[in-house]
Short mmCIF file of C-alpha atoms and ligand atoms in Angstrom, two decimals:
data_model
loop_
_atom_site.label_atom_id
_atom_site.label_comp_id
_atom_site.label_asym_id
_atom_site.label_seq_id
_atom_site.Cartn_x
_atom_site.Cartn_y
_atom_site.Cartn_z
CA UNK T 661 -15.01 -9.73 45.64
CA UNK T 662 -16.75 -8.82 42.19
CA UNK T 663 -19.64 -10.97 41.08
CA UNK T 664 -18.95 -11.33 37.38
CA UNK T 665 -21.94 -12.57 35.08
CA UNK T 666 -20.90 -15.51 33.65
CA UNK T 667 -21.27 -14.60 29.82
CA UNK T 668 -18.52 -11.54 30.62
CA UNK T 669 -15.74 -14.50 31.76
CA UNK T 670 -16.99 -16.23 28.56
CA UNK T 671 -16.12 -13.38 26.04
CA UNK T 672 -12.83 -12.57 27.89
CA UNK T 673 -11.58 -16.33 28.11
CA UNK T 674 -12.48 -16.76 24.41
CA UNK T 675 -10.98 -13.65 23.46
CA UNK T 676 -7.26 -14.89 25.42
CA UNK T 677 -7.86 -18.23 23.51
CA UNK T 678 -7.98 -16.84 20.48
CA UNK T 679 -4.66 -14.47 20.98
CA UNK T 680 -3.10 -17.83 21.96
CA UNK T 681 -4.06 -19.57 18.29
CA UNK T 682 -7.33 -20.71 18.75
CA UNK T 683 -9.84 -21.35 16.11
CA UNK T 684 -13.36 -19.51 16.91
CA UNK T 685 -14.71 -22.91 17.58
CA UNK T 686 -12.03 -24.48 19.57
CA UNK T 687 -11.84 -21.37 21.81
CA UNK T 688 -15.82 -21.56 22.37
CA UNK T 689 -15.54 -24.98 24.22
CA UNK T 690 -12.21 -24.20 26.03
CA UNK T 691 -13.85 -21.18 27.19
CA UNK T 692 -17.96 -23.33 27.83
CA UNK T 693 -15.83 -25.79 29.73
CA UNK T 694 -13.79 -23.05 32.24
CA UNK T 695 -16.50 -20.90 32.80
CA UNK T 696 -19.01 -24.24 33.77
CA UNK T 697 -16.21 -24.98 35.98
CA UNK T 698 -16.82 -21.44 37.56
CA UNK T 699 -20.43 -22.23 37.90
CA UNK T 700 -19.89 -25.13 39.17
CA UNK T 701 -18.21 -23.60 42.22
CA UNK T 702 -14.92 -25.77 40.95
CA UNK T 703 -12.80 -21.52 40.15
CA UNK T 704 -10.10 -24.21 40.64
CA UNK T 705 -10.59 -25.25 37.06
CA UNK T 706 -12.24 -22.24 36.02
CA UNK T 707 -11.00 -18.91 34.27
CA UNK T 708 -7.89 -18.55 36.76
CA UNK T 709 -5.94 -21.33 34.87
CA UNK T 710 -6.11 -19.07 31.55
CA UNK T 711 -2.19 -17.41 32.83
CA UNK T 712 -1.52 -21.01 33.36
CA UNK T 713 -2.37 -22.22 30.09
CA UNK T 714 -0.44 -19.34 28.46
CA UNK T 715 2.73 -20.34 30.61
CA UNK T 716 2.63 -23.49 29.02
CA UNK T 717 1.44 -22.19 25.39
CA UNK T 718 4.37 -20.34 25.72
CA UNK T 719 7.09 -23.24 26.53
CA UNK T 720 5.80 -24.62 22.96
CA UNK T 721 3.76 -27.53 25.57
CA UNK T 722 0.26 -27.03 24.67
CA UNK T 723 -0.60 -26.90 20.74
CA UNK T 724 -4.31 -24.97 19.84
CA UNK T 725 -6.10 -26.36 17.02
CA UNK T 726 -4.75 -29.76 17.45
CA UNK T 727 -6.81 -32.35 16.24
CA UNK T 728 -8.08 -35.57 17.86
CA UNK T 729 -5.47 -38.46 16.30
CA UNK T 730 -7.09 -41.96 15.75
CA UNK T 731 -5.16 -44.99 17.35
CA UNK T 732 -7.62 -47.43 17.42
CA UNK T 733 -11.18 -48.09 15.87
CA UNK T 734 -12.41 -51.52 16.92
CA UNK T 735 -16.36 -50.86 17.03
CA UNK T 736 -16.99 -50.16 21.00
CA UNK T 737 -12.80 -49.70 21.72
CA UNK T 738 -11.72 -46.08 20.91
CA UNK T 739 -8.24 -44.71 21.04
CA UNK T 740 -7.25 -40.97 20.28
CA UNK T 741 -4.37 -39.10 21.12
CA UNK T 742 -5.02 -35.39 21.89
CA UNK T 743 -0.73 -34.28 20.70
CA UNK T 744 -0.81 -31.84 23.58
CA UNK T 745 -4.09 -30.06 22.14
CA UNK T 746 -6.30 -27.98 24.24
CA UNK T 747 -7.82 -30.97 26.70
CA UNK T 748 -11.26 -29.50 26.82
CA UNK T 749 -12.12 -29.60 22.96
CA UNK T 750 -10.36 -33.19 22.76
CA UNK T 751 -12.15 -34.78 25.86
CA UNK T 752 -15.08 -33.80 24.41
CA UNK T 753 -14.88 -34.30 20.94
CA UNK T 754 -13.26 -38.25 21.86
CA UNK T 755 -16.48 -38.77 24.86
CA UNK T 756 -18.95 -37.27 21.95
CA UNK T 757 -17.37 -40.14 19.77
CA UNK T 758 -17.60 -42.41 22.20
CA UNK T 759 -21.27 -41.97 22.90
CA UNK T 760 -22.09 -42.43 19.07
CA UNK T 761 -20.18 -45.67 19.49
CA UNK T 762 -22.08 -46.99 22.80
CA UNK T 763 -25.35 -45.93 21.07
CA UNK T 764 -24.79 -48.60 18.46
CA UNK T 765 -23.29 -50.75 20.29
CA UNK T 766 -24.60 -50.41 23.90
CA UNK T 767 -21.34 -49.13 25.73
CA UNK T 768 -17.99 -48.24 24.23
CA UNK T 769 -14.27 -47.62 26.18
CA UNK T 770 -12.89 -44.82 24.98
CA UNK T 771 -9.16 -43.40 25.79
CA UNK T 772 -7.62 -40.31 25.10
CA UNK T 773 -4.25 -40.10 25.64
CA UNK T 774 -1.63 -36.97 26.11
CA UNK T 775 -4.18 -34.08 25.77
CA UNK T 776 -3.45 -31.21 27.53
CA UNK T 777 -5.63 -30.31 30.39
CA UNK T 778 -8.83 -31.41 30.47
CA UNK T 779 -9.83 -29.49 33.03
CA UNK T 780 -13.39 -30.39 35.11
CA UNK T 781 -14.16 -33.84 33.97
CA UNK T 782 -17.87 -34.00 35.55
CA UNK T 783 -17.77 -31.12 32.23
CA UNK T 784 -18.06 -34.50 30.19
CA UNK T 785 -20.11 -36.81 32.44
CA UNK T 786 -22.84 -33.68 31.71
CA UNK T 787 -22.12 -33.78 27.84
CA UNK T 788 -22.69 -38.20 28.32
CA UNK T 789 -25.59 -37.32 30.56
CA UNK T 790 -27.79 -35.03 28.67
CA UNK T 791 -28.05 -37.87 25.94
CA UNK T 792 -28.81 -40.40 28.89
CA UNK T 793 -25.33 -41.85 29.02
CA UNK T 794 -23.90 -43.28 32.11
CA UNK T 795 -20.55 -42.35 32.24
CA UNK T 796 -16.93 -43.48 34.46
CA UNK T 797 -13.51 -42.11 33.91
CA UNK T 798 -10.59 -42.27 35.07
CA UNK T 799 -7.53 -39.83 34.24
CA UNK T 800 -4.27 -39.67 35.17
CA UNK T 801 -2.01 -36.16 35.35
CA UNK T 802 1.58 -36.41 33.96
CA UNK T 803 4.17 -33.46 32.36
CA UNK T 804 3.86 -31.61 35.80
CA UNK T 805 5.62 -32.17 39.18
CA UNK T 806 4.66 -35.17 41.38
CA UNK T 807 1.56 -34.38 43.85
CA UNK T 808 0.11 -36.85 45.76
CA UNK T 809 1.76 -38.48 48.46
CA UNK T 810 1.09 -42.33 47.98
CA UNK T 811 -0.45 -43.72 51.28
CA UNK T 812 2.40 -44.19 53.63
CA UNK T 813 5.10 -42.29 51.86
CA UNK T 814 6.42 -39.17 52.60
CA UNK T 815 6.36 -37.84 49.24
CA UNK T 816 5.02 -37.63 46.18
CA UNK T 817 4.95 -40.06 43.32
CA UNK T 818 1.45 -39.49 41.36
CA UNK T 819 -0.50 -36.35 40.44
CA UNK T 820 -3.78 -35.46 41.26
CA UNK T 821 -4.95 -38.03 39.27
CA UNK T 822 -9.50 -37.45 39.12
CA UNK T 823 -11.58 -40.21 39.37
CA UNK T 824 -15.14 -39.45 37.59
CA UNK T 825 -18.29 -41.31 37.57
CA UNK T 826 -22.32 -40.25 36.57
CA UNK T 827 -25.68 -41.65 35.83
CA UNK T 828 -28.18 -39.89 34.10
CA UNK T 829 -31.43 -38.58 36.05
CA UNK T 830 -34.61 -37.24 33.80
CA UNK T 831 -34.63 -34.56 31.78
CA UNK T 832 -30.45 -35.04 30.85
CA UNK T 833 -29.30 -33.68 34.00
CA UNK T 834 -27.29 -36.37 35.68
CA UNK T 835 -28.83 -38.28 38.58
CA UNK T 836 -26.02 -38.38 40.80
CA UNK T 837 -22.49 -36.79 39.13
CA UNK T 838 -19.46 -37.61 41.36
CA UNK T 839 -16.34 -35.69 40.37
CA UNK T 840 -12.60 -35.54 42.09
CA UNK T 841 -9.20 -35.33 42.53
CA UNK T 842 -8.10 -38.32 44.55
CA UNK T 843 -5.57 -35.63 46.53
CA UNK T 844 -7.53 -34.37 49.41
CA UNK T 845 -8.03 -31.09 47.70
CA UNK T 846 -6.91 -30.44 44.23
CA UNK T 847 -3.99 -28.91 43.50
CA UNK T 848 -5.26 -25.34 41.84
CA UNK T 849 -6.85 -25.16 45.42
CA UNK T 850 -3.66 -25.01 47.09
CA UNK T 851 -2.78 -22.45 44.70
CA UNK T 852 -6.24 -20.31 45.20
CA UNK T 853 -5.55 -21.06 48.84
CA UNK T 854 -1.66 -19.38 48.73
CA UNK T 855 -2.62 -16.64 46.53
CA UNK T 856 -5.20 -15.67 48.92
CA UNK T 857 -3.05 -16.14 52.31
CA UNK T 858 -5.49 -18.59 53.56
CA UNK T 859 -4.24 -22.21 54.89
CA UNK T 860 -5.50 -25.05 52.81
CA UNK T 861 -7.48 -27.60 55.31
CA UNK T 862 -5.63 -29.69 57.87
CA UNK T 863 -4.72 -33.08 56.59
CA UNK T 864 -4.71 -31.84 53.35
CA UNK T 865 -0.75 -31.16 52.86
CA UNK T 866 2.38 -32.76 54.23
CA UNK T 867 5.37 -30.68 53.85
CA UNK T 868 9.24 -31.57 52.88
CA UNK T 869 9.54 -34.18 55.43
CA UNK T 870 6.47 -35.91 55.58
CA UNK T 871 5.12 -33.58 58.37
CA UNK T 872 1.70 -32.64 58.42
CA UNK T 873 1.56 -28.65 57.75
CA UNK T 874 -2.04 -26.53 56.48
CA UNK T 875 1.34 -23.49 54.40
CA UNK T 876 0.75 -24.20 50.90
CA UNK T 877 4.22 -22.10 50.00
CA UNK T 878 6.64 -24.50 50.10
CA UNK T 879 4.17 -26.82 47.94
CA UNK T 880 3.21 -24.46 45.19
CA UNK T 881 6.36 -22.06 45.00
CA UNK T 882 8.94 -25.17 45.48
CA UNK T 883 6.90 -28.19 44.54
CA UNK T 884 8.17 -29.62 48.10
CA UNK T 885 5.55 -31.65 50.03
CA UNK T 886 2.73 -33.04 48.74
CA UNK T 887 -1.19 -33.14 49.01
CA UNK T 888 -2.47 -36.15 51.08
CA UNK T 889 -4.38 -38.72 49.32
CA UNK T 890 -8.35 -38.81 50.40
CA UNK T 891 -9.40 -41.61 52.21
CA UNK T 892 -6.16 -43.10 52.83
CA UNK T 893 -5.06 -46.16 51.31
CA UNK T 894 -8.53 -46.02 49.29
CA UNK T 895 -7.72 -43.05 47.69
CA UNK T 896 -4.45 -43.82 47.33
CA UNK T 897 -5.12 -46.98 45.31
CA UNK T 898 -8.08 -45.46 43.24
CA UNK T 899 -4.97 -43.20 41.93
CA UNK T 900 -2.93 -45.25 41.55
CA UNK T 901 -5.79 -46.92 39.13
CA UNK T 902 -5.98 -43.89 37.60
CA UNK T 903 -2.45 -43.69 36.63
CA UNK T 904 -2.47 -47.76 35.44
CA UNK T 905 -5.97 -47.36 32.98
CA UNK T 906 -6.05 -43.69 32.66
CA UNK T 907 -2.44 -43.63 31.08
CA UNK T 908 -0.28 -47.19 31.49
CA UNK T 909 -3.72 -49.08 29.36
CA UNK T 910 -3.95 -45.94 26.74
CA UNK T 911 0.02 -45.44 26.49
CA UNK T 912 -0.31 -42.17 27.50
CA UNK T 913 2.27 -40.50 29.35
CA UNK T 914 2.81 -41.62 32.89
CA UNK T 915 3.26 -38.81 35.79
CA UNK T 916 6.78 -40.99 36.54
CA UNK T 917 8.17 -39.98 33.17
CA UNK T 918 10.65 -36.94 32.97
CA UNK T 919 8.19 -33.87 33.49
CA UNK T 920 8.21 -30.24 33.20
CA UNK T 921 5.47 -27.90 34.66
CA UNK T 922 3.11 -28.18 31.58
CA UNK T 923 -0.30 -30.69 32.10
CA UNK T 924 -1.22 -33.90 29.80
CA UNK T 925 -4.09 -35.78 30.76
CA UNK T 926 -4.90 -39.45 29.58
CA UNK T 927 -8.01 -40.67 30.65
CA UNK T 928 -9.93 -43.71 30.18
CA UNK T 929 -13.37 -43.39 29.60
CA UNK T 930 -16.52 -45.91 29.85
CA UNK T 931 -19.37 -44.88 28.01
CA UNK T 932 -23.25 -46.71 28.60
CA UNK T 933 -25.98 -46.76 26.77
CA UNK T 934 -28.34 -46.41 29.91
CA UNK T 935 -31.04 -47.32 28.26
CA UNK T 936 -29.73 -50.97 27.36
CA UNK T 937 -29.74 -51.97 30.99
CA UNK T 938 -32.65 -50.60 32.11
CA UNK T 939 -36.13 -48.85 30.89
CA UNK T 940 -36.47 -45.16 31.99
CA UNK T 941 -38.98 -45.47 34.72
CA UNK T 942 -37.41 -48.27 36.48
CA UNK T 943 -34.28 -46.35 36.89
CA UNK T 944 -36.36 -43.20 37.36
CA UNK T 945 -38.03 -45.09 40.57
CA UNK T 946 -34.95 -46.72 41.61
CA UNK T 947 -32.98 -43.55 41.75
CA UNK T 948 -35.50 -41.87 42.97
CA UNK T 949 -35.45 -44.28 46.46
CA UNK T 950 -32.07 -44.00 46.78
CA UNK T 951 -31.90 -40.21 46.67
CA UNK T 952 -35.28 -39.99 48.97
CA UNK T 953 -33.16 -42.60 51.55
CA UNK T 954 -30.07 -40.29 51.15
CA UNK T 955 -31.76 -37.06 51.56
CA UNK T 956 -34.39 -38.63 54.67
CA UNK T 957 -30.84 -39.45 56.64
CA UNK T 958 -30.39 -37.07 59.79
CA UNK T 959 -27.60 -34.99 59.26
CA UNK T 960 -25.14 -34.04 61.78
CA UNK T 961 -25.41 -31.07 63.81
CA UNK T 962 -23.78 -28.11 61.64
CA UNK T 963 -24.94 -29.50 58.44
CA UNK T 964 -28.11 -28.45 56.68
CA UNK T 965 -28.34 -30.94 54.58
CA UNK T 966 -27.24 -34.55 53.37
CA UNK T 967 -26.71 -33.96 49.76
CA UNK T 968 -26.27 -36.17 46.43
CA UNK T 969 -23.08 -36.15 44.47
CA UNK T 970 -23.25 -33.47 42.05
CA UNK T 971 -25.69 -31.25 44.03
CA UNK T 972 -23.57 -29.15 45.19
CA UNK T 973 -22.48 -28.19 41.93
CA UNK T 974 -26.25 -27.55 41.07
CA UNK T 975 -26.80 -25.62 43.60
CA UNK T 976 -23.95 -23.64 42.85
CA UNK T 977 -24.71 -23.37 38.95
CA UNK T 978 -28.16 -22.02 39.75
CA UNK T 979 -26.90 -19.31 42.57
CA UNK T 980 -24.00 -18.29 39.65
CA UNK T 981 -25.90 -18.23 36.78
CA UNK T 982 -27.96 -16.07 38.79
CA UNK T 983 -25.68 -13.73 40.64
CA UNK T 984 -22.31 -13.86 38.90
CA UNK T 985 -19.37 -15.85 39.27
CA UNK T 986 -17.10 -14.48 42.11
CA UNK T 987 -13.52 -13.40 40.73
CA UNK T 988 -11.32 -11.42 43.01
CA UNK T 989 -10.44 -7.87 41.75
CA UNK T 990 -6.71 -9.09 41.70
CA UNK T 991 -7.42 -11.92 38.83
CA UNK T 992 -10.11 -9.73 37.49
CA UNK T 993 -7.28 -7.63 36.94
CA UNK T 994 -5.09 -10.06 36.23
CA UNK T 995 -7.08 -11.53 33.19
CA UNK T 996 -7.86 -8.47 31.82
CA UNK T 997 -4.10 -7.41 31.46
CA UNK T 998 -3.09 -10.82 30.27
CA UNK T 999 -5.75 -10.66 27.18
CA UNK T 1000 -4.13 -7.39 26.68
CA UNK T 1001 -0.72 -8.26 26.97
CA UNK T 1002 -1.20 -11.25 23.96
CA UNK T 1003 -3.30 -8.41 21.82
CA UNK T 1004 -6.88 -8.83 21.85
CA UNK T 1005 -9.01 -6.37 20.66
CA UNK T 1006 -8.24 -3.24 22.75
CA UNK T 1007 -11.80 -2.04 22.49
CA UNK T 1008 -13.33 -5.64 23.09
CA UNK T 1009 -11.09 -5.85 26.51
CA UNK T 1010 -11.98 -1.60 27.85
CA UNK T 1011 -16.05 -3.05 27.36
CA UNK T 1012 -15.25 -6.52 29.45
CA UNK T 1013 -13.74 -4.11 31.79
CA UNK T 1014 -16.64 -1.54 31.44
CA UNK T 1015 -19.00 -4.10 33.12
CA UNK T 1016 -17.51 -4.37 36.55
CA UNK T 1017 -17.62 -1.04 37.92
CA UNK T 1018 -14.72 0.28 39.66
CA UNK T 1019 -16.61 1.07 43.53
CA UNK T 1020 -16.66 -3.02 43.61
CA UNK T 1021 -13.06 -3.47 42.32
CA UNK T 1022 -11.30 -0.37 44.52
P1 NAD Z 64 -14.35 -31.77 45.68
O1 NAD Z 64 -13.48 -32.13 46.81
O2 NAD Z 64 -15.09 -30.47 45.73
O3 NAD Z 64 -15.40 -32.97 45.52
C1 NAD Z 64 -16.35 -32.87 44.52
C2 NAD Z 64 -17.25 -34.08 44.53
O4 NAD Z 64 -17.78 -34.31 45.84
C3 NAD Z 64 -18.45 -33.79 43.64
O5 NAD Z 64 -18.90 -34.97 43.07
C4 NAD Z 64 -19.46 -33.23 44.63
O6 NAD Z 64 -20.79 -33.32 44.15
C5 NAD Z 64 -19.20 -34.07 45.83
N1 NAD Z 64 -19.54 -33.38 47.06
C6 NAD Z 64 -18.95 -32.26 47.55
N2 NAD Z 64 -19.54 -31.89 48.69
C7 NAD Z 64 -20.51 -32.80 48.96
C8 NAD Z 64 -21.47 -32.96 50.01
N3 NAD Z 64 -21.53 -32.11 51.03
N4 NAD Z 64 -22.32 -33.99 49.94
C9 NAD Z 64 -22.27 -34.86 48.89
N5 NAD Z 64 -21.39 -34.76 47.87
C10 NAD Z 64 -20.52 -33.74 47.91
O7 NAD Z 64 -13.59 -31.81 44.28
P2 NAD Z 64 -12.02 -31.71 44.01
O8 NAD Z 64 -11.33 -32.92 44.42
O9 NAD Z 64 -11.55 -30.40 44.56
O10 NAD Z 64 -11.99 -31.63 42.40
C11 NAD Z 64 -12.42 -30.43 41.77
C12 NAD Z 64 -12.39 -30.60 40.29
O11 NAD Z 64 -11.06 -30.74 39.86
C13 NAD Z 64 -13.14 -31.81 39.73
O12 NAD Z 64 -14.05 -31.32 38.77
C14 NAD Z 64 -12.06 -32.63 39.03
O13 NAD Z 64 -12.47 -33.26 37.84
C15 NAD Z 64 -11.03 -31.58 38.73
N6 NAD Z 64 -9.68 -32.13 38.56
C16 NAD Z 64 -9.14 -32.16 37.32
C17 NAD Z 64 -7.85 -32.61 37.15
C18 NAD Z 64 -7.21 -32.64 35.79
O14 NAD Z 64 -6.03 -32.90 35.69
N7 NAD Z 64 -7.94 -32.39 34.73
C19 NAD Z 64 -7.10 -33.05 38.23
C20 NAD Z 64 -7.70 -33.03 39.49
C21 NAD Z 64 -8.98 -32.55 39.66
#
């Protein structure tokens, strides 16, 4: 599998944004938000959703240059609805306002309702972060077929519905960053997993009737089945949260409602002034313990380490940034032909393609 340099998935994914509509500016942030995903070691929300996105560009469900539509201004209560925008430049944009908001006023809930995919939210819980936010959302999934088995059923009624929450460390990297869907694995993981021929993980998947199974076919190809809920009834009820704040509480649209195979996203986000509650080096000591009481625990045997949330994703953003972003030659290909195929600069695309040399794609 090519190792791609992160900066080449940049120019290509802003290049396919920009054949799709996009304003220079609105493709920048799509494209800083999918390729962080890469580096993140989340390629489910990375680059490989661009054919995706152009699917649903294409079925008139997702509307570049949109702008962010104010419901509601009540001081430290935001409400915007994203009018099936690109997610990743609303969510931001609408978390950026809300941060201005919780500086003046110490914290500030913020929803967003109806945007199109937002993609990685721990993307935003960074943005909140590096301006010592503390930062929870949660965000439901709706416009797409049913997902998540509720606990006990045996079959879907929700959609992946991610549960997000981060507080910031020193320096504006977040302390501790924890970031999910609340299936067992996400959906675009059951995808990577078919397109590859691999099983997805056992307990992971139930299949038409309720029976465990690891085939993601029948799932992704017929939208039969559905991905397990983490934790049992605790993950089951933290999406069904999701659904009630991220979309019932912002009237955005609920996964229940008549859907097609685009993606909205409404999400209800809490924004926090950190520094209100509590004066740098306290939490700087206090975070500190915990993390030196997490990482002192023994771990099991077969695991290295017992890690923080988010540091897996930092130790995947410094190994990537490093050595490339790893892309199989199939979607390498893939991409390439679809930036192509909606007319971006010939020239621009042959160069992209220039920089992986065939011996690693053959
Ligand atoms: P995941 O199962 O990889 O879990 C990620 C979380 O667990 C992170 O906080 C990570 O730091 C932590 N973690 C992982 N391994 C750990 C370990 N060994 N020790 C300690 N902590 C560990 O994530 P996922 O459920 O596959 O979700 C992937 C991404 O998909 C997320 O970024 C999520 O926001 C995104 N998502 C988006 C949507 C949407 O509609 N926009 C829907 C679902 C998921």
């Amino acid at each position: 599998m090519p190792n791609i340099p992160a900066p080449t998935l940049h120019r290509l994914a802003v290049l396919t944004l920009q054949c799709m509509g996009s304003a220079a500016a609105e493709a920048e942030v799509v494209a800083k938000h999918l390729i962080r995903a890469n580096l993140t070691g989340h390629d489910s929300h990375g680059i490989s959703v661009l054919p995706m996105y152009v699917g649903i560009w294409q079925a008139g469900r997702l509307v570049p240059n949109q702008p962010l539509r104010v419901l509601m201004d009540q001081g430290a209560l935001l409400l915007f609805d994203g009018g099936r925008g690109f997610g990743h430049r609303l969510a931001e944009e609408s978390v950026r306002a809300a941060m201005r908001r919780a500086r003046e006023f110490g914290a500030c809930v913020m929803g967003l309702r109806n945007s199109s995919h937002v993609g990685r939210i721990g993307g935003y819980a960074e943005i909140a972060a590096a301006e010592g936010m503390t930062f929870v959302a949660f965000v439901n999934v709706a416009d797409f077929p049913y997902c998540l088995a509720p606990w006990g059923a045996s079959e879907a009624r929700l959609g992946t519905n991610p549960f997000c929450a981060s507080i910031p460390g020193e320096g504006g990297d977040p302390a501790l960053l924890l970031d999910f869907a609340t299936t067992t694995i996400a959906y675009n993981k059951a995808r990577i997993a078919l397109d590859a021929g691999r099983p997805v993980p056992e307990g992971a998947l139930i299949d038409a009737d309720g029976r465990p199974t690891t085939d993601p076919t029948g799932f992704i190809v017929d939208h039969t089945g559905a991905l397990t809920a983490f934790g049992k009834h605790k993950g089951s009820g933290l999406a069904i949260l999701c659904e009630a704040l991220g979309a019932v509480l912002t009237g955005g649209q609920r996964g229940d409602e008549p859907h097609h195979t685009a993606i909205l996203n409404s999400m209800l986000a809490i924004v926090i002034d950190t520094s209100r509650f509590a004066e740098a080096a306290a939490l700087a000591s206090g975070l500190g313990a915990v993390a030196a009481s997490i990482h002192g625990a023994r771990p099991v045997p077969g695991v290295a380490d017992v890690l923080l949330p988010g540091e897996p994703e930092k130790r995947a953003a410094a190994e990537r940034g490093a050595n490339g972003v790893p892309v199989s030659a199939a979607d390498w290909a893939r991409l390439l032909g679809l930036a192509r195929e909606l007319g971006a600069d010939a020239a621009a695309i042959d160069e992209l393609a220039a920089t992986v040399p065939q011996s690693v794609i053959a």
